[in-house]
mmCIF file of C-alpha atoms and ligand atoms in Angstrom:
data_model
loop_
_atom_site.group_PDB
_atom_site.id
_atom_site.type_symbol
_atom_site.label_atom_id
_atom_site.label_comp_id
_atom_site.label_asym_id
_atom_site.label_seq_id
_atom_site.Cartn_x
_atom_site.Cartn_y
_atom_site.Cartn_z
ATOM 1 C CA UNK A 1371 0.000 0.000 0.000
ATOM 2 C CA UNK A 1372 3.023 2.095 -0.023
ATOM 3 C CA UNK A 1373 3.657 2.230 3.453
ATOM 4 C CA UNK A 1374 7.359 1.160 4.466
ATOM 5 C CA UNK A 1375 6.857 -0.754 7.922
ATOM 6 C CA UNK A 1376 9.461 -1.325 10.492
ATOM 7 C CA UNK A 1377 9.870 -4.816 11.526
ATOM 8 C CA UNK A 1378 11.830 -5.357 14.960
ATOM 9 C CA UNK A 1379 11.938 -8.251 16.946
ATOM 10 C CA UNK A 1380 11.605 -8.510 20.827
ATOM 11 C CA UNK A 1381 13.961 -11.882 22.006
ATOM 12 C CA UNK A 1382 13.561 -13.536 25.426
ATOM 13 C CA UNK A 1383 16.279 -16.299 26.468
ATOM 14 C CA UNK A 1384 15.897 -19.320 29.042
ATOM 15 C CA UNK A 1385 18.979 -21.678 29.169
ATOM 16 C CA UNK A 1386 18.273 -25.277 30.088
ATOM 17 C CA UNK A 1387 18.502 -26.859 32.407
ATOM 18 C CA UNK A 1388 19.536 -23.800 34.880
ATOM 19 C CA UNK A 1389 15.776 -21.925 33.843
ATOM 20 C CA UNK A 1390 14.138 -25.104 33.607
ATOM 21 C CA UNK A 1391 14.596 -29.090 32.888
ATOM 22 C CA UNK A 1392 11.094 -29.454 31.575
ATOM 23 C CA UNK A 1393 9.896 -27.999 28.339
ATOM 24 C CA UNK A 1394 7.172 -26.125 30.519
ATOM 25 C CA UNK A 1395 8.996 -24.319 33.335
ATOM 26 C CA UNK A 1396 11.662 -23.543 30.239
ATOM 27 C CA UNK A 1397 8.749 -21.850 27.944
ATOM 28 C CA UNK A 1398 7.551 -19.856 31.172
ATOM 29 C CA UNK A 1399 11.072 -18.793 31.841
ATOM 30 C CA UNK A 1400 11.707 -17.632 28.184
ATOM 31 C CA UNK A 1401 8.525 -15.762 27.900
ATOM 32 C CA UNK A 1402 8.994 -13.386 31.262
ATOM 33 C CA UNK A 1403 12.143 -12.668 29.635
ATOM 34 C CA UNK A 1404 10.312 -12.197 26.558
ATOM 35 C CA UNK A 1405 7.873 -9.925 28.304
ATOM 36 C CA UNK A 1406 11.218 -8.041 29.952
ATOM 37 C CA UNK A 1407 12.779 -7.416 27.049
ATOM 38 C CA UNK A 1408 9.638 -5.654 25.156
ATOM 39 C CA UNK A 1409 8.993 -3.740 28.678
ATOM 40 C CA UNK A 1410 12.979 -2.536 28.237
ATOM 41 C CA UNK A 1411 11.558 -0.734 25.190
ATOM 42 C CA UNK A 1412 11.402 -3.720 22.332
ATOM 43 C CA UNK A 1413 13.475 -4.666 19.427
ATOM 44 C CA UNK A 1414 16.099 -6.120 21.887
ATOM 45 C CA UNK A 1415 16.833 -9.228 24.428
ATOM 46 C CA UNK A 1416 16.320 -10.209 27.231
ATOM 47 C CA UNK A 1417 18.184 -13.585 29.501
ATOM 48 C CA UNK A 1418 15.721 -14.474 32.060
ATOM 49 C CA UNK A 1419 17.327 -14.322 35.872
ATOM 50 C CA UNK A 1420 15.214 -15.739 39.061
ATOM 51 C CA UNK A 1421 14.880 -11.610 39.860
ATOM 52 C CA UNK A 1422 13.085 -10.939 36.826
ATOM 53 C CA UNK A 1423 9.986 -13.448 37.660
ATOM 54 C CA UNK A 1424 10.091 -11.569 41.067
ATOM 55 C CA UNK A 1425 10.350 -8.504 39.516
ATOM 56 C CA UNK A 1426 7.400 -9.475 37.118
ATOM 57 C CA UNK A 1427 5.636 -11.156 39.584
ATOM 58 C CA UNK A 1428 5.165 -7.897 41.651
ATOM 59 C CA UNK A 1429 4.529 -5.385 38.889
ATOM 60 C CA UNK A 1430 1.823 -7.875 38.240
ATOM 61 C CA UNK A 1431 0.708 -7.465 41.774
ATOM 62 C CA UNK A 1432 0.569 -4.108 41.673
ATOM 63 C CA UNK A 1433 -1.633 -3.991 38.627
ATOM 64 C CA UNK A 1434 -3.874 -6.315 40.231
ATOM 65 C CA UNK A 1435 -3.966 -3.963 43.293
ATOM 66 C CA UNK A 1436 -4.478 -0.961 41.747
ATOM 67 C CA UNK A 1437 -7.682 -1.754 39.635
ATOM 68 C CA UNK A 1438 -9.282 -2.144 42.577
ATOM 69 C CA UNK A 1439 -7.554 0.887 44.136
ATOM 70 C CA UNK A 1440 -9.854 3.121 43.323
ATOM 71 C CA UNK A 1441 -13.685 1.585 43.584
ATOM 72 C CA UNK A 1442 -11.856 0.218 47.040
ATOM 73 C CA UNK A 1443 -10.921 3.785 48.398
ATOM 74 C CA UNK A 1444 -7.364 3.272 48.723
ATOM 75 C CA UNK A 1445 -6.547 6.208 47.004
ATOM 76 C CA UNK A 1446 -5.295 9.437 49.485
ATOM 77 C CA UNK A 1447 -4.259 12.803 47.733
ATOM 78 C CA UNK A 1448 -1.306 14.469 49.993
ATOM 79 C CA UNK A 1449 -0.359 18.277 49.589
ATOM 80 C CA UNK A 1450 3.036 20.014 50.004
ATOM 81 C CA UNK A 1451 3.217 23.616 50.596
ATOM 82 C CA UNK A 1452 4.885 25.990 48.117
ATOM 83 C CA UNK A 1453 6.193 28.414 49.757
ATOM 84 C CA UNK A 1454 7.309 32.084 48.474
ATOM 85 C CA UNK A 1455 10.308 32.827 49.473
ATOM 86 C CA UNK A 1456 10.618 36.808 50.231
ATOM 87 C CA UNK A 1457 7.411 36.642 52.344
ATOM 88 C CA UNK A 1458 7.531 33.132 53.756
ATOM 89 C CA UNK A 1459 4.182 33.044 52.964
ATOM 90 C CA UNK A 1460 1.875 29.384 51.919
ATOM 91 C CA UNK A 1461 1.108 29.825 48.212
ATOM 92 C CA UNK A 1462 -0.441 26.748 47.349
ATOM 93 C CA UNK A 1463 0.284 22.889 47.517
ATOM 94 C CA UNK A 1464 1.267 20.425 45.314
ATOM 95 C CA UNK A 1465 -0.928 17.277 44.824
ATOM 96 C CA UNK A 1466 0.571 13.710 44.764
ATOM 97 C CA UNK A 1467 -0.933 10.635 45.245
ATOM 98 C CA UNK A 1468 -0.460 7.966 48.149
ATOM 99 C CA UNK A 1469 -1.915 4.012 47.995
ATOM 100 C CA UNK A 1470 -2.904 2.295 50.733
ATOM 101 C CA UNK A 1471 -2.992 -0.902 49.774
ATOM 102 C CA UNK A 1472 -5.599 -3.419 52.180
ATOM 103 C CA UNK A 1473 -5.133 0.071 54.467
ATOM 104 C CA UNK A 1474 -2.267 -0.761 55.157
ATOM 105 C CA UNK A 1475 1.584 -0.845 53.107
ATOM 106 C CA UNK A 1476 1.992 2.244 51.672
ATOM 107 C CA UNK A 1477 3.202 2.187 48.209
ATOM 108 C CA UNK A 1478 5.084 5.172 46.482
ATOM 109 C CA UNK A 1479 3.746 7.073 43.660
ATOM 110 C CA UNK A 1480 7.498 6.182 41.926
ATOM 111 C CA UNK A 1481 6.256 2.453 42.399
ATOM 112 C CA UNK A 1482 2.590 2.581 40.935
ATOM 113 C CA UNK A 1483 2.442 5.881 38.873
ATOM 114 C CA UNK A 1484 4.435 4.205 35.952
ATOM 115 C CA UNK A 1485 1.896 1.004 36.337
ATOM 116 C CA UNK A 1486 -1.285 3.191 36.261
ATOM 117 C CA UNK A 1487 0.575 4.901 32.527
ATOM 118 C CA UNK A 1488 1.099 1.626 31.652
ATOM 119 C CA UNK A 1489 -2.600 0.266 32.118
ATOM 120 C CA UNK A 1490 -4.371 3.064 30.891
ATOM 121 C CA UNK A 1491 -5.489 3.340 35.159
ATOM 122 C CA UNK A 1492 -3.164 7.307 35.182
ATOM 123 C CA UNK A 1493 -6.515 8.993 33.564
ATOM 124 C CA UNK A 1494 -9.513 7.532 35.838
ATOM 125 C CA UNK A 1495 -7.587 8.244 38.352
ATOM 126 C CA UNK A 1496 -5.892 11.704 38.042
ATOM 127 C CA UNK A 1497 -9.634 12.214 37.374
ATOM 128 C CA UNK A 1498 -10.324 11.136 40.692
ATOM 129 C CA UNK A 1499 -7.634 13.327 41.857
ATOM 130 C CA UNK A 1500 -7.866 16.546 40.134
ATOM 131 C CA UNK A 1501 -11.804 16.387 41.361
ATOM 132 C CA UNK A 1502 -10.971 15.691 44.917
ATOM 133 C CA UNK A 1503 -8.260 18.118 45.383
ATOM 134 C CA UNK A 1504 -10.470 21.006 43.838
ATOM 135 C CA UNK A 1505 -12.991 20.305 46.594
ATOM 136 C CA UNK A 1506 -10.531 20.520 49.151
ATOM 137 C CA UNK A 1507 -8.883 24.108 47.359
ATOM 138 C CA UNK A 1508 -12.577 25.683 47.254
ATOM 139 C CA UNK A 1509 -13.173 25.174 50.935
ATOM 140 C CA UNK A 1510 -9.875 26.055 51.895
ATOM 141 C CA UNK A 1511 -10.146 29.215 49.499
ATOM 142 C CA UNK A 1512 -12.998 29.782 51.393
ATOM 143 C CA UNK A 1513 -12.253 29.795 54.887
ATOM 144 C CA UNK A 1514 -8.298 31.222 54.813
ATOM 145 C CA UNK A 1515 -9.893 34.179 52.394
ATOM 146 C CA UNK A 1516 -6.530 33.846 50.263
ATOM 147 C CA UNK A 1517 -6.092 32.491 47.097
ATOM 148 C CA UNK A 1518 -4.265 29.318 47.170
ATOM 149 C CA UNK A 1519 -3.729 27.525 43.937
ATOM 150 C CA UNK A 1520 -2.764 23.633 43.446
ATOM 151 C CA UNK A 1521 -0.384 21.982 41.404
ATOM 152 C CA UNK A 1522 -1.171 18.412 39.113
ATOM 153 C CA UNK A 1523 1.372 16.038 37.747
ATOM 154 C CA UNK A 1524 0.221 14.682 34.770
ATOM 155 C CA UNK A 1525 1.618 11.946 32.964
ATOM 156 C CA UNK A 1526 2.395 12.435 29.273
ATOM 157 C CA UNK A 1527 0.270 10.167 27.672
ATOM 158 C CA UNK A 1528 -2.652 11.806 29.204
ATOM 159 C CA UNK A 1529 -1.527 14.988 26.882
ATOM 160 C CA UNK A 1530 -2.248 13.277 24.512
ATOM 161 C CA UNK A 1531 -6.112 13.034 25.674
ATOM 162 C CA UNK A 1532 -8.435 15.296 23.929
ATOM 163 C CA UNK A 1533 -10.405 15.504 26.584
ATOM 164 C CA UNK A 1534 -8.048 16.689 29.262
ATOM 165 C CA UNK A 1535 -8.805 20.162 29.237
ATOM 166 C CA UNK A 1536 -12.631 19.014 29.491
ATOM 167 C CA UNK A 1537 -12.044 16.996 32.330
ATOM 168 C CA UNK A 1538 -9.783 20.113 34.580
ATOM 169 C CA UNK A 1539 -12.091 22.595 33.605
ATOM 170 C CA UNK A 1540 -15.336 20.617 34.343
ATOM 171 C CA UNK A 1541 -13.705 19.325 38.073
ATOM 172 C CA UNK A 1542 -12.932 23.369 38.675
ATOM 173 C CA UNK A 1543 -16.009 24.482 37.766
ATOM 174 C CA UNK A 1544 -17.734 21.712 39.866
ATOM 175 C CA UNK A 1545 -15.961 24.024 42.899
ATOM 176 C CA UNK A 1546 -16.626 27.223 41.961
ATOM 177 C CA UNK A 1547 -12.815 27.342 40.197
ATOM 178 C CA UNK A 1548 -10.939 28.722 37.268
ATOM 179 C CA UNK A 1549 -8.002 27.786 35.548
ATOM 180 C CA UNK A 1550 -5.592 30.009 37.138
ATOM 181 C CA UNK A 1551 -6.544 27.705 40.686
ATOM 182 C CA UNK A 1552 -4.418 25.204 39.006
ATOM 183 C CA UNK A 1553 -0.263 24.600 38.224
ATOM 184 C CA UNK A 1554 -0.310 21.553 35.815
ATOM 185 C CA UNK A 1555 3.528 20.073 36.140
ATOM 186 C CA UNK A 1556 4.911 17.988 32.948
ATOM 187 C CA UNK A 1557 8.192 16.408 32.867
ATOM 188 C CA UNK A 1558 10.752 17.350 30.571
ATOM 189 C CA UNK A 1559 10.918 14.112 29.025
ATOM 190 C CA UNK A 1560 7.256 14.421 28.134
ATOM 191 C CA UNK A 1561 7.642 17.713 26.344
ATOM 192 C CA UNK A 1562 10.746 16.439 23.907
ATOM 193 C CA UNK A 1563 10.442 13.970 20.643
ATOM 194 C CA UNK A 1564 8.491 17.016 19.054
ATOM 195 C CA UNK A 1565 4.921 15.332 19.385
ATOM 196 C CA UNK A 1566 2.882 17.877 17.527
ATOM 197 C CA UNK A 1567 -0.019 16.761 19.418
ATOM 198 C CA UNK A 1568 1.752 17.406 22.621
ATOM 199 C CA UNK A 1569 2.376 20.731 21.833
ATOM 200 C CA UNK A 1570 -0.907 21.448 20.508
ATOM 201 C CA UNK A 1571 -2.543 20.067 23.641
ATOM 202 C CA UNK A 1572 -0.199 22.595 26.033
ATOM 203 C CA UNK A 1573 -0.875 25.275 23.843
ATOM 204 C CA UNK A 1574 -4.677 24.541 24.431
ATOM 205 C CA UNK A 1575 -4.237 24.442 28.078
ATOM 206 C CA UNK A 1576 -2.364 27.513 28.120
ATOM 207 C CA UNK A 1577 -5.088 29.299 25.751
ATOM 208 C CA UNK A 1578 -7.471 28.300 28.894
ATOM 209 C CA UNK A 1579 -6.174 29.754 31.343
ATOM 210 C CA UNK A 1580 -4.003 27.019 33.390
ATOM 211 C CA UNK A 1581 -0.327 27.554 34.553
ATOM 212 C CA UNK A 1582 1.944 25.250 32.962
ATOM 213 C CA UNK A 1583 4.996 24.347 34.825
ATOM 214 C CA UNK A 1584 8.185 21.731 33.580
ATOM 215 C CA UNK A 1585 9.134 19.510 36.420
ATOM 216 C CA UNK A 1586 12.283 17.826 37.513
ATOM 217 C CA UNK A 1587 14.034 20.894 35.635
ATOM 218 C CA UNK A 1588 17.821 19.877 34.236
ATOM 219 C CA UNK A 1589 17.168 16.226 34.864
ATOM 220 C CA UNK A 1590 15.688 15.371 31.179
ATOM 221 C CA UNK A 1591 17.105 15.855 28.121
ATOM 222 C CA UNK A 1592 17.126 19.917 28.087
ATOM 223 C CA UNK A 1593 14.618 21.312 25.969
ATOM 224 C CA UNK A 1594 15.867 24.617 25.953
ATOM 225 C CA UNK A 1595 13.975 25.830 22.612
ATOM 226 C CA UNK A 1596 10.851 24.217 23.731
ATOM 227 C CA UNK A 1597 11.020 26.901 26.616
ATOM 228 C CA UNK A 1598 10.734 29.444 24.267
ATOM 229 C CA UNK A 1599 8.127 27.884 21.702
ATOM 230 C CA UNK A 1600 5.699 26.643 24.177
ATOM 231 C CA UNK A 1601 3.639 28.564 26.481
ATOM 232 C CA UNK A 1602 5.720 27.569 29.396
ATOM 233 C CA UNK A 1603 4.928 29.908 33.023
ATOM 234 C CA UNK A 1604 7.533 27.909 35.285
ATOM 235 C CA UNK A 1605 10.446 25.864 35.713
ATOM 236 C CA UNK A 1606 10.470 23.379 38.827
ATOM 237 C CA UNK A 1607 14.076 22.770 39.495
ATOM 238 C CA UNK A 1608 14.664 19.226 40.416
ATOM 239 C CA UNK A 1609 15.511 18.554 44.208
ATOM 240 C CA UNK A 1610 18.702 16.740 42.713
ATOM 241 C CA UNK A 1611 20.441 20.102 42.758
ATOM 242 C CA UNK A 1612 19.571 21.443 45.911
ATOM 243 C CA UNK A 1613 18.642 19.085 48.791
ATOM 244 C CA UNK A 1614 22.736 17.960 49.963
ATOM 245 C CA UNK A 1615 24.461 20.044 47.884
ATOM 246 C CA UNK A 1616 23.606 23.707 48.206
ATOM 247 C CA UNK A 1617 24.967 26.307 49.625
ATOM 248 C CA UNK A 1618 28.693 24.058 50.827
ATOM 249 C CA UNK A 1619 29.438 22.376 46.886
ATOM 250 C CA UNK A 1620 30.728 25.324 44.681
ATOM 251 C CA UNK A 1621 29.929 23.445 41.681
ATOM 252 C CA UNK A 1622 25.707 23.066 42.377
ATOM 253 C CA UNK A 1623 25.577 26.529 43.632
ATOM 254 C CA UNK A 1624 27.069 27.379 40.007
ATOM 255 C CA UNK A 1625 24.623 24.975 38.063
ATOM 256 C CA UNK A 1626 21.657 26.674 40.369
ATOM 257 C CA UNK A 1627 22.801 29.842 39.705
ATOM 258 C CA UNK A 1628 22.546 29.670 35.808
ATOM 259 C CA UNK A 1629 19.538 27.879 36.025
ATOM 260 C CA UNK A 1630 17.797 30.592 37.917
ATOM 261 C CA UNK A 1631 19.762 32.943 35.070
ATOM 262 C CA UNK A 1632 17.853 31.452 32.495
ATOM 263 C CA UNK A 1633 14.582 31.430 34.155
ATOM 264 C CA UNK A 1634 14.915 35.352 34.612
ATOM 265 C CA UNK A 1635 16.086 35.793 31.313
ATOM 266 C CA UNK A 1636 13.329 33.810 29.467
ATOM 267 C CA UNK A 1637 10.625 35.657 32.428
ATOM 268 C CA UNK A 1638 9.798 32.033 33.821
ATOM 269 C CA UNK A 1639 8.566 31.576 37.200
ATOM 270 C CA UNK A 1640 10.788 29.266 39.606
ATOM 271 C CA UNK A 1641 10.096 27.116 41.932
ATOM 272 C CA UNK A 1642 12.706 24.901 43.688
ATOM 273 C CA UNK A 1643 12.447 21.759 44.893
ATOM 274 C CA UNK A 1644 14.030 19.911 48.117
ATOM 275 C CA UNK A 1645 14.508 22.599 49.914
ATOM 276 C CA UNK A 1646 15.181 20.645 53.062
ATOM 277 C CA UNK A 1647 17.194 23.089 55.260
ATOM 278 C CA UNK A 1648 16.672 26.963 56.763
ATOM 279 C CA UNK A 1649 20.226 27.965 54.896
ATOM 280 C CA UNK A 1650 18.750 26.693 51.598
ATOM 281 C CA UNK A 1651 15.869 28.424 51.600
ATOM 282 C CA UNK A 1652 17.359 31.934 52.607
ATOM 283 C CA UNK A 1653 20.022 31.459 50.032
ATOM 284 C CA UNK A 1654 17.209 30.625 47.194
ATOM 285 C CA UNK A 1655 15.642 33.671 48.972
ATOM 286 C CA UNK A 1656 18.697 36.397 48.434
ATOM 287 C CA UNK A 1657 19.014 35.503 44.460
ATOM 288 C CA UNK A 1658 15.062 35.597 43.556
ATOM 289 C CA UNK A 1659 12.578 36.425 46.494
ATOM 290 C CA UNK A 1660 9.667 35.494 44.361
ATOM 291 C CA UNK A 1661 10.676 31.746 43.541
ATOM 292 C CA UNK A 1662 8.842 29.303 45.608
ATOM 293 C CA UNK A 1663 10.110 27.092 47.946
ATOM 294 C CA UNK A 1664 9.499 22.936 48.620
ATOM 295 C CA UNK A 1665 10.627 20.972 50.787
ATOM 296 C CA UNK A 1666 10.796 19.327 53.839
ATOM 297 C CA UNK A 1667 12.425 22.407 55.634
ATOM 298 C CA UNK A 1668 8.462 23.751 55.490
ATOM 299 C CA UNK A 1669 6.695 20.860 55.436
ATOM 300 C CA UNK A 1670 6.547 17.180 53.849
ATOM 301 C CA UNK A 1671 3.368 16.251 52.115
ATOM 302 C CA UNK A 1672 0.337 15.546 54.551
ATOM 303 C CA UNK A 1673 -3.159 14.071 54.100
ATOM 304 C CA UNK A 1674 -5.826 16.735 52.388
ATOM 305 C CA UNK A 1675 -7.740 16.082 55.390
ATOM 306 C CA UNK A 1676 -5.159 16.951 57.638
ATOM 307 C CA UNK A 1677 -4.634 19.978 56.019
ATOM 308 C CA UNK A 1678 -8.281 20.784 56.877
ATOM 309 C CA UNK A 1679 -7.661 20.730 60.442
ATOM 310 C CA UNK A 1680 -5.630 23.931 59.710
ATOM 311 C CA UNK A 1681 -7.343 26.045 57.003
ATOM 312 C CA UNK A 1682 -10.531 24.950 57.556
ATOM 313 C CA UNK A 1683 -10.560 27.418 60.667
ATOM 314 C CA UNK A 1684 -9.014 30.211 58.580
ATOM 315 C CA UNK A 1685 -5.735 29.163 60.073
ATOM 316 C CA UNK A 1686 -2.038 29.673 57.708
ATOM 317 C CA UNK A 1687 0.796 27.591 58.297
ATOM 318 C CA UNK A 1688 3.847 30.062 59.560
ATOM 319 C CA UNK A 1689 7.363 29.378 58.450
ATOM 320 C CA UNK A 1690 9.765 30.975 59.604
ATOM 321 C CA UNK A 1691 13.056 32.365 57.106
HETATM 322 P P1 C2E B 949 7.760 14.864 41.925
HETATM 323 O O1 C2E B 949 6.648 15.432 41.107
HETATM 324 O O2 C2E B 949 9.148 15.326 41.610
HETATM 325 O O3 C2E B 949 7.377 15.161 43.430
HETATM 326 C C1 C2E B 949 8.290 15.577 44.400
HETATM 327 C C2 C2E B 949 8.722 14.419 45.249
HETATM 328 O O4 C2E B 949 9.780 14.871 46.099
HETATM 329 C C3 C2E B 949 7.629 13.901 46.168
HETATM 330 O O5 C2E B 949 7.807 12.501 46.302
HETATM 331 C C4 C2E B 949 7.955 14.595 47.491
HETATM 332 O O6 C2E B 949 7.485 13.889 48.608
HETATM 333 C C5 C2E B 949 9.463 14.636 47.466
HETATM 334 N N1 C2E B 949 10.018 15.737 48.254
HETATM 335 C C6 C2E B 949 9.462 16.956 48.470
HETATM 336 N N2 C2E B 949 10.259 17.742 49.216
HETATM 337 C C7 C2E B 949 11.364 17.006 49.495
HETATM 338 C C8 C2E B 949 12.577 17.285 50.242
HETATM 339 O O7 C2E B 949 12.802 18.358 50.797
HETATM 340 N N3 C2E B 949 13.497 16.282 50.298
HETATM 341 C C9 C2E B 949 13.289 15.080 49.699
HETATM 342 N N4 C2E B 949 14.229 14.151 49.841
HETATM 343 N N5 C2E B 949 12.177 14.790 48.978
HETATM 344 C C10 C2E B 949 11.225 15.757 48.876
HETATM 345 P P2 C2E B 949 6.580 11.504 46.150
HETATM 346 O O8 C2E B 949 5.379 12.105 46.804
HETATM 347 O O9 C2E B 949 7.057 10.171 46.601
HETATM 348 O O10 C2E B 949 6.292 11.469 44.601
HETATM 349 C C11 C2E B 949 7.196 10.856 43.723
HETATM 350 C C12 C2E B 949 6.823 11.111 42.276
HETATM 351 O O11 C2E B 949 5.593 10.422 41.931
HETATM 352 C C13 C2E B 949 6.527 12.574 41.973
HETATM 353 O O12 C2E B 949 7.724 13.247 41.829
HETATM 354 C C14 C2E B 949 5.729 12.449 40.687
HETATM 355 O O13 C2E B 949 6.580 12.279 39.587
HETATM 356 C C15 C2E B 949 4.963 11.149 40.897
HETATM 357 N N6 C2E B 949 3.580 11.478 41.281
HETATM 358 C C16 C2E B 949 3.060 11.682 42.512
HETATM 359 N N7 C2E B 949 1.745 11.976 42.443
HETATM 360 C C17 C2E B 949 1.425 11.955 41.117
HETATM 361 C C18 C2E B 949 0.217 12.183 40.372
HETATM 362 O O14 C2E B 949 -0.854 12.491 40.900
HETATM 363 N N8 C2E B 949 0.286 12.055 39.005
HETATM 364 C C19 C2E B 949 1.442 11.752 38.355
HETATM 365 N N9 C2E B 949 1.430 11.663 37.032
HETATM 366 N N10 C2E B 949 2.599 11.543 39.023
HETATM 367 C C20 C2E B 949 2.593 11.649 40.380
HETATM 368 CA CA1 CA B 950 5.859 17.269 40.511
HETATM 369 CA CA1 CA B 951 9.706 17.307 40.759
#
């Protein structure tokens, strides 16, 4: 038909008899390789090892876990202040998600996030999410009088959902919200390979109102153009280059220092992650008093409805710089 297709092959090894003595066990062995090596990004191979069927084994468990994750209530939303630094005053929070799994283990968003992507589970529930959290904002926007905004991960592949603007806008104005209640973080590596859909998705979001922020900032494959060509508002600078390093290793406080250089000269908003200790923040504070501050010098991420206890009675967290 005049297409020119791509043919790559995916190859998983099992050596006999160390993998297996029976044609069985030896099948099973080469296809979780087999499964490995097309999860490692295809077209290469993979030799199965007694740690990859455990490995496999509890990715599968998590997948089995977290369909029911949701209609089981397992699902918590934590917020982290963001903090400006000239005033010391709470901004807004920053939304990620916790799993208790059975109510009990905790399991880390770094652990299931990349499962729920991989199942097609990251939209239902950043659904669930961005709707919960918006409740929370409206009554806290409500009682504390201030205007407190949140910010949203989102996974790339939900960019690529038509209906993600839909589904922000239609949980704000559920609340009583606009757009400019929310920060919606992407990560680098979800902005690069040039996706024209990507960018036409940001540039909708942008066009509507919401705040678009690049996470983990100097840890992907630098993008600098895309900072100009997209409607970008801020630059989260990954914890990696603060939290142990600044202000005593001359090299990081160099690397910090152009990167908050190129957010002034491209007029980006900063905010700076990790921020774990008084010195850091006050140092952060001296070279741009209008970045905002994370970390667990202020506070680490806590329940929703612990929050409530606090600005529920009109109450601000105080920090102290
Ligand atoms: P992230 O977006 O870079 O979130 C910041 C992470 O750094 C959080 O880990 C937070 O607890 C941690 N952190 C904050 N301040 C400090 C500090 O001062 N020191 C140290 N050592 N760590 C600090 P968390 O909550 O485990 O989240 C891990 C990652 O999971 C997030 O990284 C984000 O990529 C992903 N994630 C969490 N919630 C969501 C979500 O709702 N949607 C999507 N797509 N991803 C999410
Ligand atoms: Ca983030
Ligand atoms: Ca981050």
């Amino acid at each position: 038909g005049g297409y020119v297709l791509k043919i790559t092959a995916s190859i998983g090894i099992a050596l006999s008899p160390r993998d297996g003595g029976q044609a069985d066990g030896l099948m099973q062995a080469g296809d979780l390789a087999l499964i490995s090596a097309k999860r490692g990004g295809r077209d290469q191979y993979a030799v199965y090892t007694p740690a990859l069927s455990e490995r496999i084994a509890r990715r599968f468990g998590i997948e089995q876990g977290l369909r029911r994750a949701l209609e089981k209530n397992e699902l918590e939303v934590y917020m982290q202040p963001l903090v400006e630094a000239g005033s010391a005053q709470l901004r807004g929070f920053e939304c990620l998600l916790r799993w208790k799994r059975d109510g009990q283990t905790m399991i880390s968003p770094a652990d299931f996030i990349p499962v729920a992507e991989e199942i097609g589970l990251i939209e239902p529930i950043t659904t669930w999410l961005v709707g919960e959290a918006c409740k929370h904002l409206a009554s806290w926007r409500r009682a504390t009088r201030r205007e407190l905004f949140l910010s949203i991960n989102l996974s790339p592949r939900h960019l690529l959902r038509e209906d993600l603007p839909h589904m922000l806008l239609g949980a704000l104005r559920n609340n009583g919200l606009d757009a400019s209640a929310l920060m919606l973080e992407l990560t680098e590596s979800g902005l690069v390979g040039g996706l024209e859909l990507v960018r036409e998705r940001i540039q909708q979001l942008a066009i509507s109102g919401f705040q678009i922020a690049v996470d983990d900032f100097g840890t992907g494959h630098s993008t600098l153009g895309m900072l100009i060509e997209l409607p970008i508002d801020k630059l989260k600078i990954d914890q990696s280059f603060v939290r142990d390093r600044i202000p005593h290793d001359p090299e990081a406080v160099k690397v910090l220092d152009a990167m908050l250089a190129l957010a002034r000269e491209l007029q980006l908003h900063v905010v700076v992650e990790g921020v774990e200790t008084a010195e850091q923040a006050r140092f952060i504070r001296t070279r741009n008093p209008q970045a905002m501050l994370q970390g667990y010098y202020f506070d680490r991420p806590t329940s929703a409805y612990t929050w409530d206890g606090l600005l529920l009675d009109g109450s601000l967290p105080q920090y102290e710089l």
